[in-house]
Amino acid sequence: MDSNADAQSWEIAMAPGLDVIEAMAIKAYAELPDEFRALSGEIRFHVADFPDDDVIREMELQSPFDILGLFEGRAIGDIDSPVTGEMPNRILLYRRPILDYWAEHEETLGTLVSHVLIHEIGHHFGLSDDDMEALEASVA
């Protein structure tokens, strides 16, 4: 690609908004194997600029930039016994920490969003880092 044209496209580019990060997460989730998505049950995605104060306090974070995402939901053993009025599982992605990490590392934003998504679901369900790496490789 012409470096001049590339520089011009970056001159007018703006940081992706919450809706763009959410669309990336939905796309990445759709590309995961059916068996993995079945573990999550119904899942929703929520993107915020930063974690809220409760998350920062509960996780004892030094900074709101210390977390890229969070899985909220039921443990895998409890999925078959829903509670009335319970909300579906949800993955929260934090746009500003993700963009900060992206700016400091050599990977695409789509790859990073997919990585955070897989790790949030994987840690919740007790997958090892090796299992998650294999899953990431299968959708790369």
PDB file of C-alpha atoms in Angstrom:
ATOM      1  CA  MET A   1       0.000   0.000   0.000  1.00  0.00           C
ATOM      2  CA  ASP A   2       1.153   3.508  -0.753  1.00  0.00           C
ATOM      3  CA  SER A   3       2.495   4.928   2.529  1.00  0.00           C
ATOM      4  CA  ASN A   4       1.250   8.408   1.581  1.00  0.00           C
ATOM      5  CA  ALA A   5      -2.310   7.111   1.078  1.00  0.00           C
ATOM      6  CA  ASP A   6      -2.033   5.149   4.320  1.00  0.00           C
ATOM      7  CA  ALA A   7      -0.935   8.268   6.212  1.00  0.00           C
ATOM      8  CA  GLN A   8      -3.836  10.236   4.720  1.00  0.00           C
ATOM      9  CA  SER A   9      -6.377   7.635   5.843  1.00  0.00           C
ATOM     10  CA  TRP A  10      -5.014   7.810   9.396  1.00  0.00           C
ATOM     11  CA  GLU A  11      -5.181  11.614   9.344  1.00  0.00           C
ATOM     12  CA  ILE A  12      -8.960  11.477   9.158  1.00  0.00           C
ATOM     13  CA  ALA A  13      -9.457   8.341  11.259  1.00  0.00           C
ATOM     14  CA  MET A  14     -11.092   8.575  14.656  1.00  0.00           C
ATOM     15  CA  ALA A  15     -10.896   6.087  17.511  1.00  0.00           C
ATOM     16  CA  PRO A  16     -13.551   3.380  17.165  1.00  0.00           C
ATOM     17  CA  GLY A  17     -16.643   4.088  19.233  1.00  0.00           C
ATOM     18  CA  LEU A  18     -18.514   1.821  21.617  1.00  0.00           C
ATOM     19  CA  ASP A  19     -20.735   0.549  18.793  1.00  0.00           C
ATOM     20  CA  VAL A  20     -17.745  -0.474  16.670  1.00  0.00           C
ATOM     21  CA  ILE A  21     -16.148  -2.437  19.534  1.00  0.00           C
ATOM     22  CA  GLU A  22     -19.502  -4.123  20.220  1.00  0.00           C
ATOM     23  CA  ALA A  23     -19.873  -5.095  16.547  1.00  0.00           C
ATOM     24  CA  MET A  24     -16.334  -6.544  16.599  1.00  0.00           C
ATOM     25  CA  ALA A  25     -17.193  -8.588  19.706  1.00  0.00           C
ATOM     26  CA  ILE A  26     -20.420  -9.919  18.176  1.00  0.00           C
ATOM     27  CA  LYS A  27     -18.556 -10.893  15.000  1.00  0.00           C
ATOM     28  CA  ALA A  28     -15.749 -12.576  16.978  1.00  0.00           C
ATOM     29  CA  TYR A  29     -18.298 -14.473  19.085  1.00  0.00           C
ATOM     30  CA  ALA A  30     -20.156 -15.681  15.979  1.00  0.00           C
ATOM     31  CA  GLU A  31     -16.892 -17.114  14.623  1.00  0.00           C
ATOM     32  CA  LEU A  32     -16.293 -19.280  17.723  1.00  0.00           C
ATOM     33  CA  PRO A  33     -17.045 -23.009  17.527  1.00  0.00           C
ATOM     34  CA  ASP A  34     -20.664 -23.954  18.251  1.00  0.00           C
ATOM     35  CA  GLU A  35     -19.651 -26.060  21.264  1.00  0.00           C
ATOM     36  CA  PHE A  36     -17.891 -23.126  22.888  1.00  0.00           C
ATOM     37  CA  ARG A  37     -20.809 -20.749  22.269  1.00  0.00           C
ATOM     38  CA  ALA A  38     -23.199 -23.339  23.727  1.00  0.00           C
ATOM     39  CA  LEU A  39     -21.302 -23.155  27.045  1.00  0.00           C
ATOM     40  CA  SER A  40     -22.152 -19.477  27.297  1.00  0.00           C
ATOM     41  CA  GLY A  41     -25.878 -19.858  26.776  1.00  0.00           C
ATOM     42  CA  GLU A  42     -27.644 -16.655  25.815  1.00  0.00           C
ATOM     43  CA  ILE A  43     -25.070 -13.917  26.067  1.00  0.00           C
ATOM     44  CA  ARG A  44     -25.144 -10.176  25.668  1.00  0.00           C
ATOM     45  CA  PHE A  45     -22.315  -7.780  24.976  1.00  0.00           C
ATOM     46  CA  HIS A  46     -21.914  -4.424  26.647  1.00  0.00           C
ATOM     47  CA  VAL A  47     -19.154  -1.958  25.868  1.00  0.00           C
ATOM     48  CA  ALA A  48     -18.293   0.917  28.166  1.00  0.00           C
ATOM     49  CA  ASP A  49     -15.387   3.312  28.125  1.00  0.00           C
ATOM     50  CA  PHE A  50     -14.235   2.142  31.567  1.00  0.00           C
ATOM     51  CA  PRO A  51     -15.332  -0.268  34.308  1.00  0.00           C
ATOM     52  CA  ASP A  52     -17.662   1.269  36.864  1.00  0.00           C
ATOM     53  CA  ASP A  53     -16.485   2.156  40.359  1.00  0.00           C
ATOM     54  CA  ASP A  54     -17.939  -1.053  41.853  1.00  0.00           C
ATOM     55  CA  VAL A  55     -15.839  -3.223  39.521  1.00  0.00           C
ATOM     56  CA  ILE A  56     -12.716  -1.182  40.229  1.00  0.00           C
ATOM     57  CA  ARG A  57     -13.277  -1.534  43.967  1.00  0.00           C
ATOM     58  CA  GLU A  58     -14.304  -5.229  43.952  1.00  0.00           C
ATOM     59  CA  MET A  59     -11.366  -6.258  41.776  1.00  0.00           C
ATOM     60  CA  GLU A  60      -8.985  -3.964  43.674  1.00  0.00           C
ATOM     61  CA  LEU A  61      -7.722  -2.368  40.465  1.00  0.00           C
ATOM     62  CA  GLN A  62      -5.027   0.274  40.676  1.00  0.00           C
ATOM     63  CA  SER A  63      -6.421   1.996  37.582  1.00  0.00           C
ATOM     64  CA  PRO A  64      -9.466   1.653  35.310  1.00  0.00           C
ATOM     65  CA  PHE A  65      -6.962   0.766  32.569  1.00  0.00           C
ATOM     66  CA  ASP A  66      -6.063  -2.460  34.430  1.00  0.00           C
ATOM     67  CA  ILE A  67      -8.979  -4.473  32.994  1.00  0.00           C
ATOM     68  CA  LEU A  68      -9.971  -5.032  29.368  1.00  0.00           C
ATOM     69  CA  GLY A  69     -13.127  -7.050  29.893  1.00  0.00           C
ATOM     70  CA  LEU A  70     -15.293  -8.935  32.360  1.00  0.00           C
ATOM     71  CA  PHE A  71     -17.695 -11.872  32.168  1.00  0.00           C
ATOM     72  CA  GLU A  72     -20.826 -11.642  34.307  1.00  0.00           C
ATOM     73  CA  GLY A  73     -23.090 -14.624  34.562  1.00  0.00           C
ATOM     74  CA  ARG A  74     -23.801 -18.045  35.910  1.00  0.00           C
ATOM     75  CA  ALA A  75     -21.241 -20.743  36.451  1.00  0.00           C
ATOM     76  CA  ILE A  76     -21.310 -23.553  33.908  1.00  0.00           C
ATOM     77  CA  GLY A  77     -22.761 -25.980  36.459  1.00  0.00           C
ATOM     78  CA  ASP A  78     -25.685 -23.659  37.122  1.00  0.00           C
ATOM     79  CA  ILE A  79     -26.751 -22.986  33.533  1.00  0.00           C
ATOM     80  CA  ASP A  80     -29.444 -25.689  33.535  1.00  0.00           C
ATOM     81  CA  SER A  81     -31.210 -24.222  36.581  1.00  0.00           C
ATOM     82  CA  PRO A  82     -32.297 -20.685  35.640  1.00  0.00           C
ATOM     83  CA  VAL A  83     -33.571 -18.290  38.259  1.00  0.00           C
ATOM     84  CA  THR A  84     -36.720 -16.260  37.594  1.00  0.00           C
ATOM     85  CA  GLY A  85     -35.927 -12.742  36.452  1.00  0.00           C
ATOM     86  CA  GLU A  86     -32.261 -13.516  35.923  1.00  0.00           C
ATOM     87  CA  MET A  87     -30.448 -11.613  33.209  1.00  0.00           C
ATOM     88  CA  PRO A  88     -28.528 -13.540  30.530  1.00  0.00           C
ATOM     89  CA  ASN A  89     -24.765 -13.910  30.739  1.00  0.00           C
ATOM     90  CA  ARG A  90     -22.951 -10.799  29.668  1.00  0.00           C
ATOM     91  CA  ILE A  91     -19.495  -9.825  28.548  1.00  0.00           C
ATOM     92  CA  LEU A  92     -18.367  -6.315  29.306  1.00  0.00           C
ATOM     93  CA  LEU A  93     -15.622  -4.846  27.174  1.00  0.00           C
ATOM     94  CA  TYR A  94     -13.850  -1.673  28.200  1.00  0.00           C
ATOM     95  CA  ARG A  95     -13.095   0.453  25.151  1.00  0.00           C
ATOM     96  CA  ARG A  96     -10.469   2.849  26.518  1.00  0.00           C
ATOM     97  CA  PRO A  97      -8.290   0.159  28.167  1.00  0.00           C
ATOM     98  CA  ILE A  98      -8.599  -1.962  24.992  1.00  0.00           C
ATOM     99  CA  LEU A  99      -7.546   0.975  22.795  1.00  0.00           C
ATOM    100  CA  ASP A 100      -4.681   1.803  25.154  1.00  0.00           C
ATOM    101  CA  TYR A 101      -3.436  -1.794  25.035  1.00  0.00           C
ATOM    102  CA  TRP A 102      -3.869  -1.869  21.235  1.00  0.00           C
ATOM    103  CA  ALA A 103      -1.769   1.285  20.838  1.00  0.00           C
ATOM    104  CA  GLU A 104       1.093  -0.292  22.786  1.00  0.00           C
ATOM    105  CA  HIS A 105       1.165  -3.727  21.121  1.00  0.00           C
ATOM    106  CA  GLU A 106       1.580  -5.247  17.694  1.00  0.00           C
ATOM    107  CA  GLU A 107      -1.811  -6.800  16.955  1.00  0.00           C
ATOM    108  CA  THR A 108      -4.944  -5.745  15.155  1.00  0.00           C
ATOM    109  CA  LEU A 109      -7.872  -4.359  17.092  1.00  0.00           C
ATOM    110  CA  GLY A 110     -10.107  -7.192  15.870  1.00  0.00           C
ATOM    111  CA  THR A 111      -7.628  -9.789  17.118  1.00  0.00           C
ATOM    112  CA  LEU A 112      -7.424  -8.053  20.490  1.00  0.00           C
ATOM    113  CA  VAL A 113     -11.219  -7.878  20.915  1.00  0.00           C
ATOM    114  CA  SER A 114     -11.481 -11.571  20.005  1.00  0.00           C
ATOM    115  CA  HIS A 115      -8.717 -12.404  22.493  1.00  0.00           C
ATOM    116  CA  VAL A 116     -10.449 -10.538  25.331  1.00  0.00           C
ATOM    117  CA  LEU A 117     -13.772 -12.169  24.479  1.00  0.00           C
ATOM    118  CA  ILE A 118     -12.331 -15.703  24.438  1.00  0.00           C
ATOM    119  CA  HIS A 119     -10.421 -15.155  27.663  1.00  0.00           C
ATOM    120  CA  GLU A 120     -13.392 -13.724  29.535  1.00  0.00           C
ATOM    121  CA  ILE A 121     -15.590 -16.682  28.613  1.00  0.00           C
ATOM    122  CA  GLY A 122     -12.733 -19.159  29.037  1.00  0.00           C
ATOM    123  CA  HIS A 123     -11.714 -18.029  32.500  1.00  0.00           C
ATOM    124  CA  HIS A 124     -15.336 -18.066  33.620  1.00  0.00           C
ATOM    125  CA  PHE A 125     -15.663 -21.684  32.529  1.00  0.00           C
ATOM    126  CA  GLY A 126     -12.300 -22.785  33.877  1.00  0.00           C
ATOM    127  CA  LEU A 127     -10.458 -23.313  30.599  1.00  0.00           C
ATOM    128  CA  SER A 128      -6.686 -23.375  30.755  1.00  0.00           C
ATOM    129  CA  ASP A 129      -4.575 -20.813  28.907  1.00  0.00           C
ATOM    130  CA  ASP A 130      -3.546 -23.606  26.504  1.00  0.00           C
ATOM    131  CA  ASP A 131      -7.224 -24.369  25.767  1.00  0.00           C
ATOM    132  CA  MET A 132      -7.896 -20.708  25.082  1.00  0.00           C
ATOM    133  CA  GLU A 133      -4.809 -20.373  22.861  1.00  0.00           C
ATOM    134  CA  ALA A 134      -5.973 -23.377  20.836  1.00  0.00           C
ATOM    135  CA  LEU A 135      -9.425 -21.839  20.511  1.00  0.00           C
ATOM    136  CA  GLU A 136      -7.948 -18.524  19.375  1.00  0.00           C
ATOM    137  CA  ALA A 137      -5.802 -20.333  16.805  1.00  0.00           C
ATOM    138  CA  SER A 138      -8.869 -22.139  15.459  1.00  0.00           C
ATOM    139  CA  VAL A 139     -10.646 -18.862  14.669  1.00  0.00           C
ATOM    140  CA  ALA A 140      -7.632 -16.833  13.516  1.00  0.00           C
TER     141      ALA A 140
END
